[in-house]
PDB file of C-alpha atoms and ligand atoms in Angstrom:
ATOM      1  CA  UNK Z  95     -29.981  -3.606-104.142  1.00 62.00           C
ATOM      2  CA  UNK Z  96     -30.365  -4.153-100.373  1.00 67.00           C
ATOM      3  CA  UNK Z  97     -27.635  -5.179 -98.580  1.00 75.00           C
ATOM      4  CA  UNK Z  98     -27.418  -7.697 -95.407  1.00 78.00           C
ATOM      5  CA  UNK Z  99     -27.383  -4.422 -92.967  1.00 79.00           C
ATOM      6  CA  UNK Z 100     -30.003  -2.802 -94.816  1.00 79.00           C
ATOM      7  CA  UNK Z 101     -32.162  -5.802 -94.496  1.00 81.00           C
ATOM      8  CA  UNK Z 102     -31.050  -6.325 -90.375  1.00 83.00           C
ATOM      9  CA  UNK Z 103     -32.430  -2.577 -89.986  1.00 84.00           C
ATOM     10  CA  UNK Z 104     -35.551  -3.305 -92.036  1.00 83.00           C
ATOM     11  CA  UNK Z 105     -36.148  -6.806 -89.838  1.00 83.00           C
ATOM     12  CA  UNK Z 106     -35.338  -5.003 -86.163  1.00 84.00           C
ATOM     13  CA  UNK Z 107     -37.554  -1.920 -87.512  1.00 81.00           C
ATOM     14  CA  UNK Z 108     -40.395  -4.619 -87.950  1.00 83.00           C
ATOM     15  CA  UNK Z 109     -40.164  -6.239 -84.756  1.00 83.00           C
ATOM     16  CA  UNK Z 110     -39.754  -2.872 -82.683  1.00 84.00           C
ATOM     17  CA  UNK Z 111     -42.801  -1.766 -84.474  1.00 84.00           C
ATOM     18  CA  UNK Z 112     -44.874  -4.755 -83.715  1.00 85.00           C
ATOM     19  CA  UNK Z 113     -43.301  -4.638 -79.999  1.00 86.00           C
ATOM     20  CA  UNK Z 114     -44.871  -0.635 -79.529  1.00 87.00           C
ATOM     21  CA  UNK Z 115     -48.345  -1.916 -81.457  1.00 88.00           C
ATOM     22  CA  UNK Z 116     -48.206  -4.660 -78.842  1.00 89.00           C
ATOM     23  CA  UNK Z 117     -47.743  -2.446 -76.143  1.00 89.00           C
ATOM     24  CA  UNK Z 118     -50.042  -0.065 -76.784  1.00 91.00           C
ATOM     25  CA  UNK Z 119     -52.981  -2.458 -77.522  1.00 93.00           C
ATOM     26  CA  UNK Z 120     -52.244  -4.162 -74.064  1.00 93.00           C
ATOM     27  CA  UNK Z 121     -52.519  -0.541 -72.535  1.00 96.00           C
ATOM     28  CA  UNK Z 122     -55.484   0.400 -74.056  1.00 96.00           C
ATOM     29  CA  UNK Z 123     -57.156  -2.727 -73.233  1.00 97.00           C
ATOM     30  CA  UNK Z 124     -56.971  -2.049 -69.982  1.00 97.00           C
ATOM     31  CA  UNK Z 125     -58.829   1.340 -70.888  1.00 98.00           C
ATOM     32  CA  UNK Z 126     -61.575  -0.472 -72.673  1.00 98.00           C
ATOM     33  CA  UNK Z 127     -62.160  -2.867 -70.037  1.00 98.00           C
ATOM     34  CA  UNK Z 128     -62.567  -0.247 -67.277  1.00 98.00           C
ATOM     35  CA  UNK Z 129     -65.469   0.955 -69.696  1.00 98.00           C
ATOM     36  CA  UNK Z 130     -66.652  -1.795 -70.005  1.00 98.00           C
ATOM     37  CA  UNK Z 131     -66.909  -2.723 -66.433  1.00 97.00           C
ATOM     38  CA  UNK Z 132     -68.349   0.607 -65.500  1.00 98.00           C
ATOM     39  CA  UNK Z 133     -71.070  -0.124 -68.088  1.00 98.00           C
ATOM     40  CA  UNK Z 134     -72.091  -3.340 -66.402  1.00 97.00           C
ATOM     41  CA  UNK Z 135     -71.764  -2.030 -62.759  1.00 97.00           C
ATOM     42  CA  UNK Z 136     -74.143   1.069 -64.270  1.00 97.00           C
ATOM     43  CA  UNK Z 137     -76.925  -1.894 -66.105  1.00 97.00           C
ATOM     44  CA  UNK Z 138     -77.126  -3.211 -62.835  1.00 96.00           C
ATOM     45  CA  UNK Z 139     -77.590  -0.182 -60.600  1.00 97.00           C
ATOM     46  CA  UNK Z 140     -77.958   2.845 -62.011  1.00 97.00           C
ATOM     47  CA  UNK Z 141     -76.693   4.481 -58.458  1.00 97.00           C
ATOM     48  CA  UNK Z 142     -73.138   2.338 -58.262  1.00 97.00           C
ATOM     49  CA  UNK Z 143     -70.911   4.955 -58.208  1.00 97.00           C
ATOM     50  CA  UNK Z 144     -73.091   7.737 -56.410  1.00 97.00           C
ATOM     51  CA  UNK Z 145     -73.314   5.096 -53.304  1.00 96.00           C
ATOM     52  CA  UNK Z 146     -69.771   3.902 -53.698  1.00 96.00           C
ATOM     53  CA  UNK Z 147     -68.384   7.549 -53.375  1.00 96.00           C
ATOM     54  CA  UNK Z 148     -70.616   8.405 -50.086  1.00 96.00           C
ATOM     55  CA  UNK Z 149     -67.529   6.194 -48.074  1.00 95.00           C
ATOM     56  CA  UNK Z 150     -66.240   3.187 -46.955  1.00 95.00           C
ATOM     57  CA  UNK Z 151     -66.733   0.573 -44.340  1.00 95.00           C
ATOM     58  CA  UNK Z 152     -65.184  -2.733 -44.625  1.00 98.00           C
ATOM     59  CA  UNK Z 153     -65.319  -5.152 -42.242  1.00 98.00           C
ATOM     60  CA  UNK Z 154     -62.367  -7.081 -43.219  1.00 98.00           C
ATOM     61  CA  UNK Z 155     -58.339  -6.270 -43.875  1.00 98.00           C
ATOM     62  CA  UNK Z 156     -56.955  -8.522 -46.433  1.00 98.00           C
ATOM     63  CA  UNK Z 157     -52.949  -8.572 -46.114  1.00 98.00           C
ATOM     64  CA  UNK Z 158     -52.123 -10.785 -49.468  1.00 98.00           C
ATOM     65  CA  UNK Z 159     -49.560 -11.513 -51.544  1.00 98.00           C
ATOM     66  CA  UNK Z 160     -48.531  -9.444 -54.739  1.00 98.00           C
ATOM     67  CA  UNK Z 161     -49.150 -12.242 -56.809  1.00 98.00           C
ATOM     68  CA  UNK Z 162     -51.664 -11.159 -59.822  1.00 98.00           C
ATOM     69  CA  UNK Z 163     -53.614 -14.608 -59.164  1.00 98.00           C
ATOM     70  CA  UNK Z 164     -54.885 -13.993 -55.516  1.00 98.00           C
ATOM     71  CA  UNK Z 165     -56.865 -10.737 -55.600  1.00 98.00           C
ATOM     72  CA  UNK Z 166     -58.961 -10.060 -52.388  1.00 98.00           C
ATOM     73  CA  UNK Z 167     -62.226  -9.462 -54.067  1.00 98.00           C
ATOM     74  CA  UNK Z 168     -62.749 -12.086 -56.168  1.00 98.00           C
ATOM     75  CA  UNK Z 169     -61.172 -14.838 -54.226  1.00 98.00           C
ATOM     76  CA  UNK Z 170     -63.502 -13.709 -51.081  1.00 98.00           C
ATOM     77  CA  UNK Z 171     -66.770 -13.223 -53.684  1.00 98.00           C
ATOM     78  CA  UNK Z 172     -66.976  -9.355 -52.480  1.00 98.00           C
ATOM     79  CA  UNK Z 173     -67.431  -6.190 -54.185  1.00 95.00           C
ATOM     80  CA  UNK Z 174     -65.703  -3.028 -54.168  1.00 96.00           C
ATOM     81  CA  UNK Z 175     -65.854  -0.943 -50.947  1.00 97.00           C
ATOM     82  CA  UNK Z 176     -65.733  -4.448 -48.433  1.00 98.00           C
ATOM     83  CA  UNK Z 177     -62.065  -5.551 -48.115  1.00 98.00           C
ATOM     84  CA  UNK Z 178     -59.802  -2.678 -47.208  1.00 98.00           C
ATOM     85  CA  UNK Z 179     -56.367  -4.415 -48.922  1.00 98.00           C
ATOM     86  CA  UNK Z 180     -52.803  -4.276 -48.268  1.00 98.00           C
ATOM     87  CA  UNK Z 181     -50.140  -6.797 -50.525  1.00 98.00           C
ATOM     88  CA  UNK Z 182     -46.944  -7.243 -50.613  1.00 98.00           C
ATOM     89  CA  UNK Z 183     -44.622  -9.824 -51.963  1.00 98.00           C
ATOM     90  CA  UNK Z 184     -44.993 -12.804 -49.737  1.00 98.00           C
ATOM     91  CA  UNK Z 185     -47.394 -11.215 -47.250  1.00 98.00           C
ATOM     92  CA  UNK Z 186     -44.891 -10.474 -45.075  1.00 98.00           C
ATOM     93  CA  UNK Z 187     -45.769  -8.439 -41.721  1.00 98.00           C
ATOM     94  CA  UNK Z 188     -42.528  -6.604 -40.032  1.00 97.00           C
ATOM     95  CA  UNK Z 189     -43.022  -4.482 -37.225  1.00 94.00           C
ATOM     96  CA  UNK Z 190     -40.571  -1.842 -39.070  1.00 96.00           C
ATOM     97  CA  UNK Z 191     -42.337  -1.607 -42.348  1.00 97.00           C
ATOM     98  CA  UNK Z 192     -44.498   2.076 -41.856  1.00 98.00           C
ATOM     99  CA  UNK Z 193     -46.916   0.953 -44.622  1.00 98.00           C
ATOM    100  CA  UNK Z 194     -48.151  -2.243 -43.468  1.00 98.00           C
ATOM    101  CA  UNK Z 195     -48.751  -0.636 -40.365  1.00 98.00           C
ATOM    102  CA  UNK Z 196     -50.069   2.314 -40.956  1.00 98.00           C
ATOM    103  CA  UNK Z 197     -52.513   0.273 -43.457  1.00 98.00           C
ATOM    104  CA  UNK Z 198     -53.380  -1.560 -39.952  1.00 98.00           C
ATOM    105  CA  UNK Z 199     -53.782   1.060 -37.886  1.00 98.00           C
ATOM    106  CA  UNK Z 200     -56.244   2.824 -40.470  1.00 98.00           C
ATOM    107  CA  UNK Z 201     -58.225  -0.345 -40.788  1.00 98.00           C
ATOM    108  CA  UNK Z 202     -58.249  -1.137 -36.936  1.00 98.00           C
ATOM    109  CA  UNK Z 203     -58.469   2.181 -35.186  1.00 98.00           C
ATOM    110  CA  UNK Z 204     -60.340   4.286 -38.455  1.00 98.00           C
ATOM    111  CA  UNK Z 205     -62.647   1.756 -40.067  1.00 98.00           C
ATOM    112  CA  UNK Z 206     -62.597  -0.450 -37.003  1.00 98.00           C
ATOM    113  CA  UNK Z 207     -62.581  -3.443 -38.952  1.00 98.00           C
ATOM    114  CA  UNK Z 208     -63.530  -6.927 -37.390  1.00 98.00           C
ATOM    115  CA  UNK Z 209     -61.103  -9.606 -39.337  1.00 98.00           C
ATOM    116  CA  UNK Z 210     -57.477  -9.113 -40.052  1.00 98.00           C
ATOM    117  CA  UNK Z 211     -56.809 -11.713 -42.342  1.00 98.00           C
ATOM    118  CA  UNK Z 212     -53.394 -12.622 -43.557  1.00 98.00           C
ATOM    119  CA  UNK Z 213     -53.497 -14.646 -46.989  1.00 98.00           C
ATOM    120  CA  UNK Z 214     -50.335 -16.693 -48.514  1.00 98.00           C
ATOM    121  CA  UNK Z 215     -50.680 -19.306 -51.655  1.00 98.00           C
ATOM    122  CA  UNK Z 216     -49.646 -21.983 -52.129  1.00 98.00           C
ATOM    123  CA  UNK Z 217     -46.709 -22.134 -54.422  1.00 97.00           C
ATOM    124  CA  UNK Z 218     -45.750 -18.407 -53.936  1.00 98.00           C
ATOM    125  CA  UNK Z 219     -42.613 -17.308 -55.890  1.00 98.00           C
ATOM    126  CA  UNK Z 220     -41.292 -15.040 -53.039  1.00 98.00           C
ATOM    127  CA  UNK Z 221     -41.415 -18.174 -50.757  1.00 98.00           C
ATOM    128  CA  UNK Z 222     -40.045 -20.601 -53.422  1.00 98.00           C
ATOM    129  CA  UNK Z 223     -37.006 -18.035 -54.100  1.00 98.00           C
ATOM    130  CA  UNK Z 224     -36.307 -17.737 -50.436  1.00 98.00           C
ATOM    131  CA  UNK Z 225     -35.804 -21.487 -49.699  1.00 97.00           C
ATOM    132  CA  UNK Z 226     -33.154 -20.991 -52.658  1.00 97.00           C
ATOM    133  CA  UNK Z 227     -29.603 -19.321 -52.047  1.00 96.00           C
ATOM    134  CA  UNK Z 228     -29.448 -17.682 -55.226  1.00 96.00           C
ATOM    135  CA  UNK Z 229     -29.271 -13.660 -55.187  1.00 96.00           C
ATOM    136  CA  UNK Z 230     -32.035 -11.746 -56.543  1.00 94.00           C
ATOM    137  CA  UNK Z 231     -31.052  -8.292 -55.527  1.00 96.00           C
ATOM    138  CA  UNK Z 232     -32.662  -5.819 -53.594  1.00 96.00           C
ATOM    139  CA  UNK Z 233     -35.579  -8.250 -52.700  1.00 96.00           C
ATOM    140  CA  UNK Z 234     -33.580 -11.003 -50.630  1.00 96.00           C
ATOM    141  CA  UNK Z 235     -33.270  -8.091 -48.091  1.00 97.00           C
ATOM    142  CA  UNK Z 236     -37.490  -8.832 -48.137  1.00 97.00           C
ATOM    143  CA  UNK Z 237     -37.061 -12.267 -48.605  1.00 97.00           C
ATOM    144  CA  UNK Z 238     -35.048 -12.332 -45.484  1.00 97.00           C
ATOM    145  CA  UNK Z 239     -37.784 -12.532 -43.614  1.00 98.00           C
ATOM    146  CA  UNK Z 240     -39.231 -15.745 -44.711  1.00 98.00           C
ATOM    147  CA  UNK Z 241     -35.619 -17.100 -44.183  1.00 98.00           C
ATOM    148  CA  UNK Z 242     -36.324 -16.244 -40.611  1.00 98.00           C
ATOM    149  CA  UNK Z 243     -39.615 -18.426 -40.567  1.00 98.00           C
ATOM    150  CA  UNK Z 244     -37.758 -21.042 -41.886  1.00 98.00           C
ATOM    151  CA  UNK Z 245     -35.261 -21.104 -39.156  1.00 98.00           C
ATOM    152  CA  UNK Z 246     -37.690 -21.147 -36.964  1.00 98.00           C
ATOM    153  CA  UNK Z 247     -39.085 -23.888 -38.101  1.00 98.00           C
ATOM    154  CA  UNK Z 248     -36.321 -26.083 -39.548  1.00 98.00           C
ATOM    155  CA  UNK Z 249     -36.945 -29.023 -37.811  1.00 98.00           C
ATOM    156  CA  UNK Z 250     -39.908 -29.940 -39.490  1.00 98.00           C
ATOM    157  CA  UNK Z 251     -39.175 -28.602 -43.042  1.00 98.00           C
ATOM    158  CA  UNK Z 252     -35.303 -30.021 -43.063  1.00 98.00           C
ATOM    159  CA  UNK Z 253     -37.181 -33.219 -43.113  1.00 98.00           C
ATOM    160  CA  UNK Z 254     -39.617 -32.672 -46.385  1.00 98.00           C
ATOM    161  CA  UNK Z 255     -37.494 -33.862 -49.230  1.00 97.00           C
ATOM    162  CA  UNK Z 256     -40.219 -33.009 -51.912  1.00 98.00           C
ATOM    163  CA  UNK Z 257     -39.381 -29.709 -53.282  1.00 97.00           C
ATOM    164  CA  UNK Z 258     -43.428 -28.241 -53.842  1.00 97.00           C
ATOM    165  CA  UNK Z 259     -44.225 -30.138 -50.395  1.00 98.00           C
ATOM    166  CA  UNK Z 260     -41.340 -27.965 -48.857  1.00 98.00           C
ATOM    167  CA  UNK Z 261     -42.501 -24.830 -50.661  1.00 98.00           C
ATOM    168  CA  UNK Z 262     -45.815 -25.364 -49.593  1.00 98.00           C
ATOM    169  CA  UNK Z 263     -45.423 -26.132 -46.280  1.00 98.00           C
ATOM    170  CA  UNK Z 264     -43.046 -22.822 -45.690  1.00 98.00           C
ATOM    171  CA  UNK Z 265     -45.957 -20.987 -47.254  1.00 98.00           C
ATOM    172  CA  UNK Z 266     -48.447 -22.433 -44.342  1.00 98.00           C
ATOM    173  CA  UNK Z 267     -45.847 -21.499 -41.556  1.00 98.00           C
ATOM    174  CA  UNK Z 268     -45.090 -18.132 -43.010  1.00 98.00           C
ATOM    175  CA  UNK Z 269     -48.522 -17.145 -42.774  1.00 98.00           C
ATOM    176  CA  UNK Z 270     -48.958 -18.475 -39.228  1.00 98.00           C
ATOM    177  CA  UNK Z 271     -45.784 -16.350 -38.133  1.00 98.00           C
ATOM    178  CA  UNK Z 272     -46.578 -13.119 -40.054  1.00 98.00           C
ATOM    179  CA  UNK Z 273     -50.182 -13.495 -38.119  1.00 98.00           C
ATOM    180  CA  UNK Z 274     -48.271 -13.531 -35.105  1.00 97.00           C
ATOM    181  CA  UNK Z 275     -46.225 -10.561 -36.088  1.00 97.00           C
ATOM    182  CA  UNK Z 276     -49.457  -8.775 -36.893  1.00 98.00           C
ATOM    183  CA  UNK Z 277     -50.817  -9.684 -32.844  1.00 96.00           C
ATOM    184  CA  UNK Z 278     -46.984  -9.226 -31.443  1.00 95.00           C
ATOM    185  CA  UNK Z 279     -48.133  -5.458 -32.456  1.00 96.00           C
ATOM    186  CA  UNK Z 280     -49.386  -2.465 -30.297  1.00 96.00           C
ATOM    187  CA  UNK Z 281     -51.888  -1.839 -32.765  1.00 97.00           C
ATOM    188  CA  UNK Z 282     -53.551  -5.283 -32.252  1.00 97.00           C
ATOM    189  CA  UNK Z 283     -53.157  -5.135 -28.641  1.00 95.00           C
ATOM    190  CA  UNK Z 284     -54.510  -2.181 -27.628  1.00 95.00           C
ATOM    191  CA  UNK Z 285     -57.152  -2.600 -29.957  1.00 97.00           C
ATOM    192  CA  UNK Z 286     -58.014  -6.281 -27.857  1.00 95.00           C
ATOM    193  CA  UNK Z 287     -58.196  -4.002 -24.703  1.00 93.00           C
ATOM    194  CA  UNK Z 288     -60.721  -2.060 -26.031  1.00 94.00           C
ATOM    195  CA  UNK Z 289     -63.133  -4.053 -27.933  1.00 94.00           C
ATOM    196  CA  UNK Z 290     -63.654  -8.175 -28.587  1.00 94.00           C
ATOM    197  CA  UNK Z 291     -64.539  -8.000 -31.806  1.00 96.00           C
ATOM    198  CA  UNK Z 292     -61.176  -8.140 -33.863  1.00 98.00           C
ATOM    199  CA  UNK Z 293     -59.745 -11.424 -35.072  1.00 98.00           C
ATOM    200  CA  UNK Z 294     -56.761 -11.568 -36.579  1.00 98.00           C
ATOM    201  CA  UNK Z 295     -56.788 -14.864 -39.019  1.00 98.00           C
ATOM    202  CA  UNK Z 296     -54.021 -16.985 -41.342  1.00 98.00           C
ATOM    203  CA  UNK Z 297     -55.193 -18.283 -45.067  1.00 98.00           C
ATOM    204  CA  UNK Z 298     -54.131 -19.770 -47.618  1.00 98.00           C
ATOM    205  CA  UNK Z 299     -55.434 -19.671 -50.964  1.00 98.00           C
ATOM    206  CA  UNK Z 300     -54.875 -22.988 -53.212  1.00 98.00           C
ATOM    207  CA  UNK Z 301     -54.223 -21.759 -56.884  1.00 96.00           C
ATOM    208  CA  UNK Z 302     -54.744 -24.682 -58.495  1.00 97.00           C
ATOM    209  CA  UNK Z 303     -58.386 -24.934 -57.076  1.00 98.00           C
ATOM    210  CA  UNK Z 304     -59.551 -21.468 -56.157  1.00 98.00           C
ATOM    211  CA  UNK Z 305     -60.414 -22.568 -52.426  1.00 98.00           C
ATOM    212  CA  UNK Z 306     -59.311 -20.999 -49.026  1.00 98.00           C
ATOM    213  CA  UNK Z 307     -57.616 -22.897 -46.288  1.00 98.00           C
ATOM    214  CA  UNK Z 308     -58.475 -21.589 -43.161  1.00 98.00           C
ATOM    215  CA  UNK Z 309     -55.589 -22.423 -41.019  1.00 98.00           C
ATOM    216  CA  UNK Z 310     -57.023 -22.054 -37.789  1.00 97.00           C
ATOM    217  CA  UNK Z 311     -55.215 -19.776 -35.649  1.00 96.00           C
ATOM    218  CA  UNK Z 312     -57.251 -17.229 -35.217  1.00 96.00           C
ATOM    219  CA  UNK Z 313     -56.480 -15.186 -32.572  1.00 95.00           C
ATOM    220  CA  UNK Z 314     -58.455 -12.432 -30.255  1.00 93.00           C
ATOM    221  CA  UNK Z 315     -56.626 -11.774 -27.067  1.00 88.00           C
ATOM    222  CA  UNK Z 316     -53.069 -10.792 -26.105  1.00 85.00           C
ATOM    223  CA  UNK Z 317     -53.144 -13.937 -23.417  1.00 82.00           C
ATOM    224  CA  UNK Z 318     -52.247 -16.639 -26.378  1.00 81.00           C
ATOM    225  CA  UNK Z 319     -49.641 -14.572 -27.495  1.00 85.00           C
ATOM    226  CA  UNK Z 320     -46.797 -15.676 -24.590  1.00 82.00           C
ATOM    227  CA  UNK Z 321     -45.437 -13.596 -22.168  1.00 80.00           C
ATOM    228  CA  UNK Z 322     -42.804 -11.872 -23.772  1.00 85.00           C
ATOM    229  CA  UNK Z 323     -45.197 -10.150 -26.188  1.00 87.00           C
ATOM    230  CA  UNK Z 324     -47.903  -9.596 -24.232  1.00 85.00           C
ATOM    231  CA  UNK Z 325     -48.220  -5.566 -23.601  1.00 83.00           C
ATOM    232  CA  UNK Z 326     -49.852  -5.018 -20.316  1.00 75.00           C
ATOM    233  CA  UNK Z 327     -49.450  -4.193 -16.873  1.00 63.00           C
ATOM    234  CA  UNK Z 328     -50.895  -7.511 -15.622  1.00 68.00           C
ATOM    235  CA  UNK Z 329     -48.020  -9.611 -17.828  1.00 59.00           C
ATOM    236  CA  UNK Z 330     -45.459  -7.537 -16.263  1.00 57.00           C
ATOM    237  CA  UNK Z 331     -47.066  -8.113 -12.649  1.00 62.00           C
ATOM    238  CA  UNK Z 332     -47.099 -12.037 -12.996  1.00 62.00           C
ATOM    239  CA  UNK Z 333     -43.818 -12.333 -14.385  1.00 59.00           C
ATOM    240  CA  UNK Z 334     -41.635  -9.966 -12.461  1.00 59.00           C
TER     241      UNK Z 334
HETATM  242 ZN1   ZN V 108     -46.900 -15.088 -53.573  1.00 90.29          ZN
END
């Protein structure tokens, strides 16, 4: 005769079972599919992979959230080897983070793209949790950032009392300041001095229909940027 413990072990051996089957069939569904989608790309030219291999050149840098619901390609209806992509959470662009700008610096002065585009969503988690004061850990050293927009900006979001309007709003303003972070860079400007045709742009992507907002400040000169972070000899001549 079983007894109560015998039939707790029997129960949690059962559900740790089904949890590992679980697992595994998630994981190898992500095996299948890759099959599967190098099957279709093969049906429809038999050469995908041979041309896809000879190299790279992308016109565009996508800096995008993390979030698994805004992915470059398919929200900008282009294929592999067109969007050169960098995410993070909350598409955040600091001047000390070494891979964000190294990912620039490869796309501007390397592949010599011609649109820097930086894309936010509307109601992104990272931007929701940093209008909150609740800890989350190591990541409210991140969110930090978008604390700083909001400062920035409190004015004008201290007066929306609806909670998604405020979310949303932050999200517009954070990607307007983290394109401005992106120009405030050497990278950008010296890039400007050398050739006209790099744009940096600010998006945002609305989940709940699948279209881009252009927010219109795009940007291709150091001259809008101010005076204090302009980087040339000419700023420092009329200002001195
Ligand atoms: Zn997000």
């Amino acid at each position: 005769m079983k007894t109560d413990n015998d039939k707790t072990e029997i129960t949690t051996a059962i559900k740790n079972g089904s949890i590992k089957l679980a697992q595994k069939e998630s994981y190898n569904s992500l095996l299948s599919g890759n099959r599967k989608w190098v099957a279709e790309q093969l049906k429809g030219d038999p050469d995908y992979f041979k041309k896809l291999s000879q190299g790279q050149s992308p016109e565009v840098l996508w800096i995008g959230c993390s979030d698994s619901r805004v992915p470059a390609n398919q929200v900008t209806g282009t294929k592999p080897g067109e969007v050169f992509v960098h995410r993070n959470i909350a598409n955040v662009c600091v001047h000390s983070d070494m891979n964000m700008l190294s990912v620039l610096d490869y796309a501007v002065n390397v592949l010599k793209v011609k649109h820097v585009i930086v894309a936010g969503h509307y109601g992104c988690g990272g931007v929701a949790a940093a209008l909150t004061h609740k800890q989350f850990g190591l990541i409210d050293n991140w969110l930090r950032h978008i604390k700083d927009v909001y400062r920035l900006h409190a004015h004008e979001l201290d007066r929306i009392t609806d909670k998604d309007a405020k979310i949303n709003r932050l999200v517009e303003l954070n990607v307007i300041e983290q394109a401005y972070n992106l120009c405030k860079t050497t990278i950008i400007q010296n890039a400007w001095k050398e050739r006209e045709d790099l744009q940096v742009h600010g998006w945002v992507v609305d989940i709940n229909t699948g279209l881009v907002r252009d927010l219109k400040v795009t940007n291709n000169d150091s001259q809008n940027l101010g005076y204090v972070y302009e980087l040339n000899p000419e700023a420092v001549a009329a200002h001195a």
